[in-house]
Amino acid sequence: MSLFEKKIPVFRKRDKETCEKIKTALREAGVRCKTGHYQMENIVQAGYAGLDIRNLGPNGRIDRDVYYVNVPLSEKEHALEVIRAAGLVTEVLTVDQMMEDTPKKFPELNR
């Protein structure tokens, strides 16, 4: 248990609810984890205000953040067992996979 131990992702996806469930399951099992989120897209500037104009629609802000859960390398297997026991599925997507168009992901939907 080193302070500077390498941490690896066990979840990285645009899914806030699953991230919160994984975080709760890991904390209850005593597994150290670090969670967070970041914006993958650049913000489109609207004048000098710095507001994202896409968030000013009738439904309010759209969640475009990527959520992640990192665990120490030594606790990876235990963390994955805890996540599977909770009935959750983890995904670690690359940036290319997150930016891929839906028709490319599911070619059977093309008509």
JSON list of C-alpha atoms in Angstrom, two decimals:
[
{"chain": "A", "resi": 1, "resn": "MET", "atom": "CA", "xyz": [0.00, 0.00, 0.00]},
{"chain": "A", "resi": 2, "resn": "SER", "atom": "CA", "xyz": [2.12, 2.79, -1.32]},
{"chain": "A", "resi": 3, "resn": "LEU", "atom": "CA", "xyz": [0.99, 6.37, -1.51]},
{"chain": "A", "resi": 4, "resn": "PHE", "atom": "CA", "xyz": [2.28, 6.64, -5.06]},
{"chain": "A", "resi": 5, "resn": "GLU", "atom": "CA", "xyz": [1.05, 3.27, -6.33]},
{"chain": "A", "resi": 6, "resn": "LYS", "atom": "CA", "xyz": [-0.03, 3.15, -9.96]},
{"chain": "A", "resi": 7, "resn": "LYS", "atom": "CA", "xyz": [-3.78, 3.44, -10.41]},
{"chain": "A", "resi": 8, "resn": "ILE", "atom": "CA", "xyz": [-5.65, 1.89, -13.33]},
{"chain": "A", "resi": 9, "resn": "PRO", "atom": "CA", "xyz": [-9.18, 2.50, -14.62]},
{"chain": "A", "resi": 10, "resn": "VAL", "atom": "CA", "xyz": [-11.87, -0.10, -14.00]},
{"chain": "A", "resi": 11, "resn": "PHE", "atom": "CA", "xyz": [-14.60, 2.12, -15.46]},
{"chain": "A", "resi": 12, "resn": "ARG", "atom": "CA", "xyz": [-14.52, 4.96, -17.99]},
{"chain": "A", "resi": 13, "resn": "LYS", "atom": "CA", "xyz": [-17.69, 5.83, -19.86]},
{"chain": "A", "resi": 14, "resn": "ARG", "atom": "CA", "xyz": [-20.38, 8.47, -20.29]},
{"chain": "A", "resi": 15, "resn": "ASP", "atom": "CA", "xyz": [-22.63, 6.98, -17.63]},
{"chain": "A", "resi": 16, "resn": "LYS", "atom": "CA", "xyz": [-22.98, 8.85, -14.34]},
{"chain": "A", "resi": 17, "resn": "GLU", "atom": "CA", "xyz": [-25.44, 6.45, -12.66]},
{"chain": "A", "resi": 18, "resn": "THR", "atom": "CA", "xyz": [-23.28, 3.36, -13.16]},
{"chain": "A", "resi": 19, "resn": "CYS", "atom": "CA", "xyz": [-20.21, 5.26, -11.96]},
{"chain": "A", "resi": 20, "resn": "GLU", "atom": "CA", "xyz": [-21.98, 6.21, -8.73]},
{"chain": "A", "resi": 21, "resn": "LYS", "atom": "CA", "xyz": [-23.13, 2.61, -8.17]},
{"chain": "A", "resi": 22, "resn": "ILE", "atom": "CA", "xyz": [-19.60, 1.26, -8.72]},
{"chain": "A", "resi": 23, "resn": "LYS", "atom": "CA", "xyz": [-18.17, 3.88, -6.37]},
{"chain": "A", "resi": 24, "resn": "THR", "atom": "CA", "xyz": [-20.68, 2.95, -3.66]},
{"chain": "A", "resi": 25, "resn": "ALA", "atom": "CA", "xyz": [-20.03, -0.79, -4.03]},
{"chain": "A", "resi": 26, "resn": "LEU", "atom": "CA", "xyz": [-16.25, -0.34, -3.85]},
{"chain": "A", "resi": 27, "resn": "ARG", "atom": "CA", "xyz": [-16.40, 1.97, -0.83]},
{"chain": "A", "resi": 28, "resn": "GLU", "atom": "CA", "xyz": [-18.68, -0.47, 1.05]},
{"chain": "A", "resi": 29, "resn": "ALA", "atom": "CA", "xyz": [-16.22, -3.29, 0.34]},
{"chain": "A", "resi": 30, "resn": "GLY", "atom": "CA", "xyz": [-13.30, -1.21, 1.59]},
{"chain": "A", "resi": 31, "resn": "VAL", "atom": "CA", "xyz": [-11.57, -0.88, -1.79]},
{"chain": "A", "resi": 32, "resn": "ARG", "atom": "CA", "xyz": [-9.74, 2.40, -2.26]},
{"chain": "A", "resi": 33, "resn": "CYS", "atom": "CA", "xyz": [-10.91, 4.17, -5.39]},
{"chain": "A", "resi": 34, "resn": "LYS", "atom": "CA", "xyz": [-10.75, 7.57, -7.03]},
{"chain": "A", "resi": 35, "resn": "THR", "atom": "CA", "xyz": [-13.67, 8.76, -9.10]},
{"chain": "A", "resi": 36, "resn": "GLY", "atom": "CA", "xyz": [-14.14, 11.82, -11.19]},
{"chain": "A", "resi": 37, "resn": "HIS", "atom": "CA", "xyz": [-15.29, 13.23, -14.48]},
{"chain": "A", "resi": 38, "resn": "TYR", "atom": "CA", "xyz": [-14.05, 15.44, -17.25]},
{"chain": "A", "resi": 39, "resn": "GLN", "atom": "CA", "xyz": [-15.40, 17.02, -20.41]},
{"chain": "A", "resi": 40, "resn": "MET", "atom": "CA", "xyz": [-14.23, 15.27, -23.52]},
{"chain": "A", "resi": 41, "resn": "GLU", "atom": "CA", "xyz": [-15.49, 17.95, -25.91]},
{"chain": "A", "resi": 42, "resn": "ASN", "atom": "CA", "xyz": [-14.32, 21.52, -26.18]},
{"chain": "A", "resi": 43, "resn": "ILE", "atom": "CA", "xyz": [-16.79, 24.15, -25.06]},
{"chain": "A", "resi": 44, "resn": "VAL", "atom": "CA", "xyz": [-18.26, 26.19, -27.89]},
{"chain": "A", "resi": 45, "resn": "GLN", "atom": "CA", "xyz": [-17.92, 29.81, -26.87]},
{"chain": "A", "resi": 46, "resn": "ALA", "atom": "CA", "xyz": [-20.99, 32.06, -27.04]},
{"chain": "A", "resi": 47, "resn": "GLY", "atom": "CA", "xyz": [-19.61, 35.56, -27.07]},
{"chain": "A", "resi": 48, "resn": "TYR", "atom": "CA", "xyz": [-17.63, 36.72, -24.07]},
{"chain": "A", "resi": 49, "resn": "ALA", "atom": "CA", "xyz": [-19.68, 34.83, -21.49]},
{"chain": "A", "resi": 50, "resn": "GLY", "atom": "CA", "xyz": [-17.97, 31.49, -22.03]},
{"chain": "A", "resi": 51, "resn": "LEU", "atom": "CA", "xyz": [-21.27, 29.62, -21.95]},
{"chain": "A", "resi": 52, "resn": "ASP", "atom": "CA", "xyz": [-21.88, 26.47, -23.95]},
{"chain": "A", "resi": 53, "resn": "ILE", "atom": "CA", "xyz": [-24.79, 27.46, -26.21]},
{"chain": "A", "resi": 54, "resn": "ARG", "atom": "CA", "xyz": [-25.87, 23.81, -26.51]},
{"chain": "A", "resi": 55, "resn": "ASN", "atom": "CA", "xyz": [-26.90, 23.87, -22.83]},
{"chain": "A", "resi": 56, "resn": "LEU", "atom": "CA", "xyz": [-29.38, 26.70, -23.22]},
{"chain": "A", "resi": 57, "resn": "GLY", "atom": "CA", "xyz": [-32.18, 24.62, -24.77]},
{"chain": "A", "resi": 58, "resn": "PRO", "atom": "CA", "xyz": [-35.57, 23.84, -23.24]},
{"chain": "A", "resi": 59, "resn": "ASN", "atom": "CA", "xyz": [-34.27, 20.78, -21.34]},
{"chain": "A", "resi": 60, "resn": "GLY", "atom": "CA", "xyz": [-31.27, 22.52, -19.78]},
{"chain": "A", "resi": 61, "resn": "ARG", "atom": "CA", "xyz": [-27.73, 21.18, -19.56]},
{"chain": "A", "resi": 62, "resn": "ILE", "atom": "CA", "xyz": [-26.79, 18.05, -21.49]},
{"chain": "A", "resi": 63, "resn": "ASP", "atom": "CA", "xyz": [-24.38, 15.71, -19.68]},
{"chain": "A", "resi": 64, "resn": "ARG", "atom": "CA", "xyz": [-21.35, 15.31, -21.94]},
{"chain": "A", "resi": 65, "resn": "ASP", "atom": "CA", "xyz": [-18.89, 14.33, -19.22]},
{"chain": "A", "resi": 66, "resn": "VAL", "atom": "CA", "xyz": [-16.86, 11.14, -19.15]},
{"chain": "A", "resi": 67, "resn": "TYR", "atom": "CA", "xyz": [-16.94, 9.45, -15.73]},
{"chain": "A", "resi": 68, "resn": "TYR", "atom": "CA", "xyz": [-14.12, 7.25, -14.45]},
{"chain": "A", "resi": 69, "resn": "VAL", "atom": "CA", "xyz": [-13.20, 5.03, -11.50]},
{"chain": "A", "resi": 70, "resn": "ASN", "atom": "CA", "xyz": [-9.53, 4.28, -10.82]},
{"chain": "A", "resi": 71, "resn": "VAL", "atom": "CA", "xyz": [-8.22, 1.74, -8.32]},
{"chain": "A", "resi": 72, "resn": "PRO", "atom": "CA", "xyz": [-4.67, 0.84, -7.22]},
{"chain": "A", "resi": 73, "resn": "LEU", "atom": "CA", "xyz": [-3.06, -1.85, -9.37]},
{"chain": "A", "resi": 74, "resn": "SER", "atom": "CA", "xyz": [-2.74, -4.21, -6.38]},
{"chain": "A", "resi": 75, "resn": "GLU", "atom": "CA", "xyz": [-6.51, -4.06, -5.73]},
{"chain": "A", "resi": 76, "resn": "LYS", "atom": "CA", "xyz": [-7.70, -4.44, -9.33]},
{"chain": "A", "resi": 77, "resn": "GLU", "atom": "CA", "xyz": [-8.84, -8.07, -9.12]},
{"chain": "A", "resi": 78, "resn": "HIS", "atom": "CA", "xyz": [-10.63, -7.56, -5.80]},
{"chain": "A", "resi": 79, "resn": "ALA", "atom": "CA", "xyz": [-12.34, -4.45, -7.17]},
{"chain": "A", "resi": 80, "resn": "LEU", "atom": "CA", "xyz": [-13.55, -6.30, -10.26]},
{"chain": "A", "resi": 81, "resn": "GLU", "atom": "CA", "xyz": [-14.91, -9.12, -8.06]},
{"chain": "A", "resi": 82, "resn": "VAL", "atom": "CA", "xyz": [-16.80, -6.60, -5.92]},
{"chain": "A", "resi": 83, "resn": "ILE", "atom": "CA", "xyz": [-18.24, -4.93, -9.01]},
{"chain": "A", "resi": 84, "resn": "ARG", "atom": "CA", "xyz": [-19.36, -8.26, -10.50]},
{"chain": "A", "resi": 85, "resn": "ALA", "atom": "CA", "xyz": [-20.88, -9.32, -7.16]},
{"chain": "A", "resi": 86, "resn": "ALA", "atom": "CA", "xyz": [-22.93, -6.10, -7.17]},
{"chain": "A", "resi": 87, "resn": "GLY", "atom": "CA", "xyz": [-24.31, -7.09, -10.59]},
{"chain": "A", "resi": 88, "resn": "LEU", "atom": "CA", "xyz": [-22.64, -4.22, -12.44]},
{"chain": "A", "resi": 89, "resn": "VAL", "atom": "CA", "xyz": [-20.71, -4.24, -15.71]},
{"chain": "A", "resi": 90, "resn": "THR", "atom": "CA", "xyz": [-17.60, -2.13, -16.15]},
{"chain": "A", "resi": 91, "resn": "GLU", "atom": "CA", "xyz": [-16.35, -0.67, -19.38]},
{"chain": "A", "resi": 92, "resn": "VAL", "atom": "CA", "xyz": [-13.11, 1.11, -20.06]},
{"chain": "A", "resi": 93, "resn": "LEU", "atom": "CA", "xyz": [-13.64, 2.87, -23.37]},
{"chain": "A", "resi": 94, "resn": "THR", "atom": "CA", "xyz": [-10.95, 4.65, -25.33]},
{"chain": "A", "resi": 95, "resn": "VAL", "atom": "CA", "xyz": [-11.49, 8.14, -26.68]},
{"chain": "A", "resi": 96, "resn": "ASP", "atom": "CA", "xyz": [-11.93, 6.72, -30.19]},
{"chain": "A", "resi": 97, "resn": "GLN", "atom": "CA", "xyz": [-14.65, 4.35, -28.98]},
{"chain": "A", "resi": 98, "resn": "MET", "atom": "CA", "xyz": [-16.49, 7.14, -27.17]},
{"chain": "A", "resi": 99, "resn": "MET", "atom": "CA", "xyz": [-16.41, 9.38, -30.24]},
{"chain": "A", "resi": 100, "resn": "GLU", "atom": "CA", "xyz": [-17.51, 6.67, -32.70]},
{"chain": "A", "resi": 101, "resn": "ASP", "atom": "CA", "xyz": [-20.80, 7.24, -34.47]},
{"chain": "A", "resi": 102, "resn": "THR", "atom": "CA", "xyz": [-23.76, 5.02, -33.62]},
{"chain": "A", "resi": 103, "resn": "PRO", "atom": "CA", "xyz": [-24.20, 3.72, -37.21]},
{"chain": "A", "resi": 104, "resn": "LYS", "atom": "CA", "xyz": [-20.61, 2.43, -37.09]},
{"chain": "A", "resi": 105, "resn": "LYS", "atom": "CA", "xyz": [-21.17, 0.73, -33.72]},
{"chain": "A", "resi": 106, "resn": "PHE", "atom": "CA", "xyz": [-24.41, -0.93, -34.81]},
{"chain": "A", "resi": 107, "resn": "PRO", "atom": "CA", "xyz": [-24.37, -1.55, -38.58]},
{"chain": "A", "resi": 108, "resn": "GLU", "atom": "CA", "xyz": [-27.57, -3.61, -38.33]},
{"chain": "A", "resi": 109, "resn": "LEU", "atom": "CA", "xyz": [-29.50, -0.39, -37.61]},
{"chain": "A", "resi": 110, "resn": "ASN", "atom": "CA", "xyz": [-28.59, 1.08, -41.01]},
{"chain": "A", "resi": 111, "resn": "ARG", "atom": "CA", "xyz": [-31.38, 0.83, -43.51]}
]
